[in-house]
Amino acid sequence: MTTGVFRYTDPTTISRSTESFIKTWSKVDVDYSSYKRLERKRSVTNLYAAAAANGTTFGTDVSGFAVYASPSTEKAFVSDSAVRTGYYPEVEALIRSKLGPKVKKVVIFDHTIRRNDASAPRQPVRQVHVDQTPGAAATRVRRHLPPDEAESLLKGRYQIINVWRPIGHAATDFPLAVIDWRTTSPEDLVAVDLLYPKRQANGDDDDDDRGKEVLPDAASLASTDGYEVKGETYGILPNGRHKFYYAKDMTPDEAMFIKCFDSRSEGQPGGKQGVAALTPHTAFVDPQTPAGTKPRESIEVRCLVFYD
């Protein structure tokens, strides 16, 4: 077990309005938002030890997350094309093998490489959040699939699963903490518009954000000029019931599934009681990290998963 200081959404600085021009927002390319954060010190349990010592059960439908041994043939992740052509098929195969034979279609729509480096355009996110709201999940289906197929698939069970993996070395620096869904409440969730930099049209690829992040000018952080809403996430309010876990020294030969949405989870229309809906997560500073530890590098791949 270790401890961490976790950044939650400050409930006194958010807007509950549905009007986009005053709605709570956050930028995708820099750690800046329209609201403030609260810091809370919490214990973080090593999920490996918890499973071994007392038989605590984890899984995407149980706790909202799971870690699997899954060596990858892709090691450096230096080429965007290599990630798409080489790593994406590995991720799809892993999802199919772990989530069962009822998976009928997997659509990978996004990936992000994060590095604990001040010059990196995507750095570890130090705020408790969930990647997509239910509305954003449905929008993703319609954005990445033909209209007729999308509407048909939206009638069945579908999920968004984030497949997270360290790159190059163990994620001892800035490890990822996840909150057990069983300790969350719907009242914890705050919808937040996700702002992306506007892109110049670039042939058929102009709507594809993968691998195109550029670190913005520090002087423009508070401005929304040049940005557009292209997603919606959940910020998380403080809750003393939250139980944090982490995969201590997680290696590149392991992958974590993080559930962001499930149309058949508890709380959704037609959902099933007890099925995990989502996984709040965040990077955090582990005070037990040895001096001189290599900065964390990781890749996350977001997947639409459809079931029979």
Short mmCIF file of C-alpha atoms in Angstrom, two decimals:
data_model
loop_
_atom_site.label_atom_id
_atom_site.label_comp_id
_atom_site.label_asym_id
_atom_site.label_seq_id
_atom_site.Cartn_x
_atom_site.Cartn_y
_atom_site.Cartn_z
CA MET A 1 0.00 0.00 0.00
CA THR A 2 1.09 3.57 -0.64
CA THR A 3 -0.51 7.03 -0.50
CA GLY A 4 -1.19 9.73 -3.03
CA VAL A 5 -2.56 13.24 -3.28
CA PHE A 6 -5.48 13.14 -5.72
CA ARG A 7 -6.93 16.05 -7.64
CA TYR A 8 -10.72 16.07 -7.74
CA THR A 9 -13.09 18.52 -9.41
CA ASP A 10 -13.96 21.37 -7.04
CA PRO A 11 -17.78 21.40 -6.84
CA THR A 12 -17.83 25.12 -6.02
CA THR A 13 -16.24 26.03 -9.38
CA ILE A 14 -18.34 24.03 -11.85
CA SER A 15 -21.33 24.89 -14.00
CA ARG A 16 -24.27 22.47 -14.26
CA SER A 17 -25.64 24.30 -17.28
CA THR A 18 -26.19 22.43 -20.55
CA GLU A 19 -25.42 25.57 -22.55
CA SER A 20 -22.06 24.95 -24.24
CA PHE A 21 -20.84 28.54 -23.93
CA ILE A 22 -20.90 28.42 -20.13
CA LYS A 23 -20.51 24.68 -19.57
CA THR A 24 -17.56 23.32 -17.61
CA TRP A 25 -14.67 22.54 -19.97
CA SER A 26 -11.18 21.09 -20.10
CA LYS A 27 -8.51 21.08 -22.82
CA VAL A 28 -7.20 17.85 -24.28
CA ASP A 29 -3.72 19.12 -25.15
CA VAL A 30 -2.76 20.77 -21.87
CA ASP A 31 -3.64 20.47 -18.18
CA TYR A 32 -6.02 23.44 -18.07
CA SER A 33 -9.73 23.71 -17.37
CA SER A 34 -12.46 26.20 -16.53
CA TYR A 35 -12.77 24.84 -13.00
CA LYS A 36 -10.46 24.39 -10.05
CA ARG A 37 -9.33 21.18 -8.36
CA LEU A 38 -9.41 19.99 -4.77
CA GLU A 39 -6.60 17.83 -3.41
CA ARG A 40 -7.27 14.89 -1.13
CA LYS A 41 -4.72 12.50 0.37
CA ARG A 42 -5.81 8.89 0.01
CA SER A 43 -4.43 5.39 0.51
CA VAL A 44 -3.72 3.38 -2.64
CA THR A 45 -3.74 -0.42 -2.52
CA ASN A 46 -1.53 -2.60 -4.70
CA LEU A 47 -4.11 -4.62 -6.62
CA TYR A 48 -1.70 -7.54 -7.08
CA ALA A 49 -1.30 -7.83 -3.31
CA ALA A 50 -5.04 -7.38 -2.69
CA ALA A 51 -5.89 -10.22 -5.05
CA ALA A 52 -3.25 -12.50 -3.53
CA ALA A 53 -3.86 -11.72 0.14
CA ASN A 54 -7.62 -11.61 0.46
CA GLY A 55 -8.98 -12.74 -2.88
CA THR A 56 -10.35 -9.34 -3.91
CA THR A 57 -11.96 -9.79 -7.32
CA PHE A 58 -11.35 -7.39 -10.18
CA GLY A 59 -12.75 -7.29 -13.70
CA THR A 60 -14.25 -4.85 -16.17
CA ASP A 61 -17.78 -5.92 -15.19
CA VAL A 62 -16.96 -6.12 -11.47
CA SER A 63 -14.63 -3.29 -10.47
CA GLY A 64 -14.48 -1.57 -13.88
CA PHE A 65 -10.84 -2.52 -14.56
CA ALA A 66 -8.50 -5.49 -14.91
CA VAL A 67 -4.80 -6.14 -15.56
CA TYR A 68 -3.61 -8.89 -17.90
CA ALA A 69 -0.23 -10.37 -18.79
CA SER A 70 0.05 -9.52 -22.47
CA PRO A 71 3.51 -9.01 -24.03
CA SER A 72 3.45 -6.86 -27.16
CA THR A 73 5.64 -7.21 -30.23
CA GLU A 74 5.59 -3.40 -30.54
CA LYS A 75 8.17 -1.98 -28.11
CA ALA A 76 9.15 1.61 -28.91
CA PHE A 77 5.86 3.06 -30.22
CA VAL A 78 7.85 5.77 -32.00
CA SER A 79 5.90 5.60 -35.25
CA ASP A 80 2.24 6.51 -35.44
CA SER A 81 1.80 4.23 -38.45
CA ALA A 82 3.42 1.33 -36.56
CA VAL A 83 0.98 1.83 -33.70
CA ARG A 84 -1.99 1.69 -36.06
CA THR A 85 -0.84 -1.16 -38.28
CA GLY A 86 1.08 -3.23 -35.74
CA TYR A 87 -0.31 -2.53 -32.28
CA TYR A 88 -4.00 -2.02 -33.03
CA PRO A 89 -4.46 -5.66 -34.18
CA GLU A 90 -2.78 -6.83 -30.96
CA VAL A 91 -5.18 -4.74 -28.89
CA GLU A 92 -8.20 -6.07 -30.76
CA ALA A 93 -7.02 -9.65 -30.32
CA LEU A 94 -6.48 -9.06 -26.59
CA ILE A 95 -9.96 -7.58 -26.17
CA ARG A 96 -11.55 -10.51 -27.96
CA SER A 97 -9.60 -13.05 -25.90
CA LYS A 98 -10.41 -11.44 -22.52
CA LEU A 99 -13.95 -10.15 -23.03
CA GLY A 100 -15.30 -13.34 -24.54
CA PRO A 101 -16.80 -14.87 -27.67
CA LYS A 102 -19.84 -12.56 -27.68
CA VAL A 103 -17.66 -9.67 -28.87
CA LYS A 104 -18.66 -9.24 -32.51
CA LYS A 105 -16.91 -6.02 -33.50
CA VAL A 106 -14.06 -3.85 -32.20
CA VAL A 107 -13.45 -0.33 -33.54
CA ILE A 108 -10.29 1.41 -32.33
CA PHE A 109 -10.84 5.14 -32.67
CA ASP A 110 -8.04 6.82 -30.73
CA HIS A 111 -4.65 6.39 -29.12
CA THR A 112 -2.52 8.63 -26.95
CA ILE A 113 1.12 8.34 -25.96
CA ARG A 114 1.95 10.09 -22.70
CA ARG A 115 5.39 10.95 -21.35
CA ASN A 116 6.37 12.55 -18.05
CA ASP A 117 8.29 15.25 -19.87
CA ALA A 118 7.55 18.98 -19.75
CA SER A 119 8.04 19.21 -23.52
CA ALA A 120 5.63 16.37 -24.34
CA PRO A 121 2.28 17.41 -25.88
CA ARG A 122 0.51 14.72 -23.86
CA GLN A 123 1.65 14.19 -20.27
CA PRO A 124 0.24 12.03 -17.46
CA VAL A 125 -3.15 13.40 -16.41
CA ARG A 126 -3.21 14.27 -12.72
CA GLN A 127 -6.95 14.63 -12.28
CA VAL A 128 -9.53 11.99 -11.40
CA HIS A 129 -11.72 11.56 -14.47
CA VAL A 130 -13.57 9.21 -16.82
CA ASP A 131 -12.79 9.42 -20.54
CA GLN A 132 -16.36 9.51 -21.90
CA THR A 133 -19.90 10.23 -20.75
CA PRO A 134 -22.79 8.12 -22.14
CA GLY A 135 -23.62 10.87 -24.63
CA ALA A 136 -20.01 11.03 -25.81
CA ALA A 137 -19.94 7.24 -26.21
CA ALA A 138 -22.98 7.28 -28.52
CA THR A 139 -21.44 10.18 -30.46
CA ARG A 140 -18.27 8.13 -30.97
CA VAL A 141 -20.28 5.27 -32.44
CA ARG A 142 -21.98 7.62 -34.90
CA ARG A 143 -18.70 9.37 -35.72
CA HIS A 144 -16.71 6.25 -36.56
CA LEU A 145 -19.29 3.98 -38.21
CA PRO A 146 -21.63 4.33 -41.20
CA PRO A 147 -25.05 5.73 -40.20
CA ASP A 148 -27.13 2.59 -40.72
CA GLU A 149 -24.61 0.33 -39.00
CA ALA A 150 -24.17 2.78 -36.13
CA GLU A 151 -27.89 2.97 -35.38
CA SER A 152 -28.16 -0.81 -35.46
CA LEU A 153 -25.20 -1.30 -33.12
CA LEU A 154 -26.48 1.34 -30.70
CA LYS A 155 -29.48 -0.90 -30.01
CA GLY A 156 -27.23 -3.64 -28.61
CA ARG A 157 -24.61 -3.75 -25.91
CA TYR A 158 -21.54 -1.63 -26.55
CA GLN A 159 -18.66 -0.40 -24.41
CA ILE A 160 -15.69 1.92 -24.53
CA ILE A 161 -12.58 0.22 -23.16
CA ASN A 162 -9.28 2.07 -22.70
CA VAL A 163 -6.34 -0.35 -23.03
CA TRP A 164 -3.41 1.16 -21.09
CA ARG A 165 0.19 -0.07 -21.22
CA PRO A 166 3.60 1.23 -20.02
CA ILE A 167 6.22 1.80 -22.73
CA GLY A 168 9.85 0.75 -22.49
CA HIS A 169 10.06 0.22 -18.73
CA ALA A 170 7.87 -0.25 -15.67
CA ALA A 171 5.44 2.55 -14.80
CA THR A 172 6.96 3.18 -11.36
CA ASP A 173 7.07 6.93 -11.97
CA PHE A 174 3.60 8.53 -12.11
CA PRO A 175 1.70 5.23 -11.86
CA LEU A 176 -1.95 5.01 -12.82
CA ALA A 177 -4.52 4.81 -10.02
CA VAL A 178 -8.05 3.51 -10.61
CA ILE A 179 -11.11 3.77 -8.38
CA ASP A 180 -13.13 0.62 -7.81
CA TRP A 181 -16.54 1.29 -9.39
CA ARG A 182 -18.20 -0.42 -6.42
CA THR A 183 -17.15 2.52 -4.23
CA THR A 184 -18.50 5.24 -6.54
CA SER A 185 -21.85 7.01 -6.73
CA PRO A 186 -23.65 8.67 -9.69
CA GLU A 187 -23.51 11.91 -7.70
CA ASP A 188 -19.71 11.87 -8.08
CA LEU A 189 -19.94 12.64 -11.81
CA VAL A 190 -19.71 16.05 -13.51
CA ALA A 191 -20.01 16.33 -17.30
CA VAL A 192 -17.12 18.33 -18.81
CA ASP A 193 -16.77 19.48 -22.43
CA LEU A 194 -13.48 18.30 -23.92
CA LEU A 195 -11.87 20.95 -26.12
CA TYR A 196 -9.63 19.98 -29.05
CA PRO A 197 -7.52 22.40 -31.11
CA LYS A 198 -9.21 23.12 -34.44
CA ARG A 199 -7.46 21.34 -37.30
CA GLN A 200 -6.87 22.55 -40.83
CA ALA A 201 -8.52 20.34 -43.43
CA ASN A 202 -6.06 17.71 -44.59
CA GLY A 203 -7.69 15.51 -47.18
CA ASP A 204 -9.63 12.54 -45.84
CA ASP A 205 -7.66 12.60 -42.58
CA ASP A 206 -8.79 15.98 -41.26
CA ASP A 207 -11.20 14.49 -38.68
CA ASP A 208 -8.58 12.16 -37.21
CA ASP A 209 -6.86 13.50 -34.07
CA ARG A 210 -4.49 10.60 -33.45
CA GLY A 211 -0.82 11.50 -33.19
CA LYS A 212 -1.31 15.19 -33.99
CA GLU A 213 -0.96 16.81 -30.58
CA VAL A 214 1.19 19.94 -30.36
CA LEU A 215 2.11 21.58 -27.06
CA PRO A 216 0.25 24.95 -26.93
CA ASP A 217 1.67 28.35 -26.08
CA ALA A 218 1.57 28.90 -22.31
CA ALA A 219 0.18 32.41 -22.84
CA SER A 220 -2.98 30.99 -24.42
CA LEU A 221 -3.94 28.50 -21.71
CA ALA A 222 -7.03 30.35 -20.45
CA SER A 223 -8.36 31.12 -23.93
CA THR A 224 -10.74 28.88 -25.87
CA ASP A 225 -9.97 30.61 -29.18
CA GLY A 226 -8.95 28.05 -31.77
CA TYR A 227 -10.62 25.18 -29.89
CA GLU A 228 -13.80 23.22 -30.49
CA VAL A 229 -15.85 20.74 -28.46
CA LYS A 230 -15.19 17.21 -29.73
CA GLY A 231 -15.92 15.14 -26.66
CA GLU A 232 -17.36 15.02 -23.18
CA THR A 233 -15.72 13.51 -20.11
CA TYR A 234 -16.64 13.13 -16.46
CA GLY A 235 -14.86 15.09 -13.79
CA ILE A 236 -15.09 13.40 -10.39
CA LEU A 237 -16.17 15.04 -7.14
CA PRO A 238 -14.56 14.03 -3.81
CA ASN A 239 -16.10 11.02 -2.08
CA GLY A 240 -14.62 9.48 1.05
CA ARG A 241 -15.87 6.03 -0.02
CA HIS A 242 -13.57 5.89 -3.06
CA LYS A 243 -11.19 2.94 -2.95
CA PHE A 244 -8.01 3.50 -4.98
CA TYR A 245 -5.90 0.72 -6.50
CA TYR A 246 -2.75 0.65 -8.62
CA ALA A 247 -0.68 -1.98 -10.38
CA LYS A 248 2.64 -1.43 -8.61
CA ASP A 249 5.59 -1.32 -11.04
CA MET A 250 3.34 -2.38 -13.91
CA THR A 251 5.49 -3.51 -16.85
CA PRO A 252 5.23 -3.15 -20.64
CA ASP A 253 4.33 -6.86 -20.75
CA GLU A 254 1.03 -6.06 -19.02
CA ALA A 255 -2.09 -4.23 -20.17
CA MET A 256 -4.86 -2.67 -18.11
CA PHE A 257 -8.46 -2.55 -19.31
CA ILE A 258 -10.24 0.58 -18.07
CA LYS A 259 -13.98 0.66 -18.70
CA CYS A 260 -15.21 4.11 -19.71
CA PHE A 261 -18.79 3.23 -20.68
CA ASP A 262 -21.12 0.24 -20.92
CA SER A 263 -24.64 0.49 -22.35
CA ARG A 264 -25.74 -2.53 -20.28
CA SER A 265 -24.23 -1.42 -16.99
CA GLU A 266 -26.08 -0.54 -13.82
CA GLY A 267 -27.86 2.78 -14.22
CA GLN A 268 -28.24 2.63 -18.00
CA PRO A 269 -31.64 1.96 -19.67
CA GLY A 270 -31.98 -1.81 -19.72
CA GLY A 271 -28.78 -2.14 -17.70
CA LYS A 272 -28.03 -4.96 -15.30
CA GLN A 273 -27.69 -4.47 -11.56
CA GLY A 274 -24.12 -4.92 -10.37
CA VAL A 275 -22.42 -4.51 -13.76
CA ALA A 276 -19.68 -1.87 -13.47
CA ALA A 277 -20.41 1.29 -15.43
CA LEU A 278 -17.07 3.10 -15.50
CA THR A 279 -13.65 3.55 -13.92
CA PRO A 280 -12.47 6.92 -12.59
CA HIS A 281 -8.68 7.06 -12.95
CA THR A 282 -5.67 9.37 -12.71
CA ALA A 283 -1.90 9.47 -12.64
CA PHE A 284 -0.45 10.20 -9.21
CA VAL A 285 2.87 10.81 -7.50
CA ASP A 286 3.87 7.74 -5.48
CA PRO A 287 6.06 8.90 -2.55
CA GLN A 288 7.72 5.47 -2.58
CA THR A 289 9.15 6.01 -6.09
CA PRO A 290 12.96 5.68 -5.86
CA ALA A 291 15.12 8.64 -6.86
CA GLY A 292 16.38 8.38 -10.42
CA THR A 293 13.44 6.30 -11.67
CA LYS A 294 12.93 6.62 -15.42
CA PRO A 295 10.08 8.99 -16.32
CA ARG A 296 6.85 7.24 -17.12
CA GLU A 297 5.91 6.58 -20.74
CA SER A 298 2.64 4.92 -21.66
CA ILE A 299 0.18 4.32 -24.45
CA GLU A 300 -3.58 4.15 -24.20
CA VAL A 301 -5.82 2.86 -26.96
CA ARG A 302 -9.56 3.57 -26.84
CA CYS A 303 -11.87 0.98 -28.29
CA LEU A 304 -15.54 0.66 -29.11
CA VAL A 305 -16.54 -2.91 -28.30
CA PHE A 306 -19.83 -4.31 -29.64
CA TYR A 307 -21.53 -7.53 -28.52
CA ASP A 308 -23.97 -10.02 -30.05
#
